[in-house]
Amino acid sequence: MGKDHPGWRPDLLRSQREAHGLTLERAGERLRKVAEDAKLKGIPAANPQTLWQHEQGEVYPGPHYRRAYCLLYRATDPELGFRAAMPGEDTVFRLTPATDQHNGEHVLAVERAIHRIASGGSGDADHMSVQQRILDAWKRRHTGGDPHRPVVVLVGGYAGSGKSEFARFLTQLTGWPLLDKDPLTRPLVEKLLVALGGDPNDRHTDLYREQVRPTEYDCLMQAAMANINCRISSVLTAPFIAEMTDAEWMQRLTNRCSSLGVDVAPIWVQCDPESMREYIGFRSAARDAWKLQRWDEYIQTVDVNLRPSVPHLVVDNRLGAAISLADQARHAIREVYA
């Protein structure tokens, strides 16, 4: 089992539990509670036997367990022994205690998560100052006012990369509306596919790509334009694989937004194939069945080095690093403002 998860140290999970003075039963109770409070998908059953299997290295914790463990013990995946730290990954990070509400450390938790957004290396993206805009929007939600021009943030990446989760995090921080392609267009897409004689869960045939996908993205972008025309900052999330890599498409969007006094900020969520497969399998969406059944065939179509063709920012979510920090930042905010 360990060879399938390089760097896995089950003993560290037990050490964390014992350091917190928890029995297996008590740890399970708190694990369920923290997952419920954080509104994580798939709240773990967390019975003592399962926790014991995790600590003994008999069963590798799934994504819902790992996220809940990180929140419970206020630690990162490497600190809990789920994996080795990536090069340059800072694992020394603690959340603000609930009783310490005035020392500003909750701001550091948010900043640490936002700093997962970095330059994508494709030109100079610094002029967008997206990180500062997000932080300012979060802080000013409680004081009013925003010194920046409105911005449309495009969060793209392959299926299972964590883009929707990170986009929700940005929305929770800033209060900007979230336009997520899947819930926004899925009923239309499924009925359109059936009307054309196809499978409602098809996302891989020419029928979908040529006759349905353009309409799907048109719906998303028209919804976005309704906000843009009102000069409202928004967060859009979809794969955007064809769009972000098309310099002309991006330029048309940028020109249209700029004419209305709105900026465009592309963000690409980087992930590794192993994590993508785990996320896709965990969410158990019918539209992903083809990918999972033909994973080797599907992954050949995925270019992990793909990047947008215009200046952009990158969120490094390899091994779930960015989402783990986002979870912790949200937890810190909830404690401070409770």
Short mmCIF file of N, CA and C in Angstrom, two decimals, residues 30 63 142 328:
data_model
loop_
_atom_site.label_atom_id
_atom_site.label_comp_id
_atom_site.label_asym_id
_atom_site.label_seq_id
_atom_site.Cartn_x
_atom_site.Cartn_y
_atom_site.Cartn_z
N ARG A 30 -14.98 14.15 16.84
CA ARG A 30 -14.54 15.50 16.45
C ARG A 30 -14.31 15.59 14.95
N PRO A 63 -9.96 11.31 0.18
CA PRO A 63 -9.84 12.79 0.20
C PRO A 63 -10.70 13.45 1.27
N HIS A 142 -16.33 43.93 5.15
CA HIS A 142 -16.74 44.30 6.51
C HIS A 142 -16.64 45.81 6.75
N GLN A 328 -8.33 25.31 5.48
CA GLN A 328 -7.85 25.85 6.74
C GLN A 328 -8.13 27.34 6.86
#
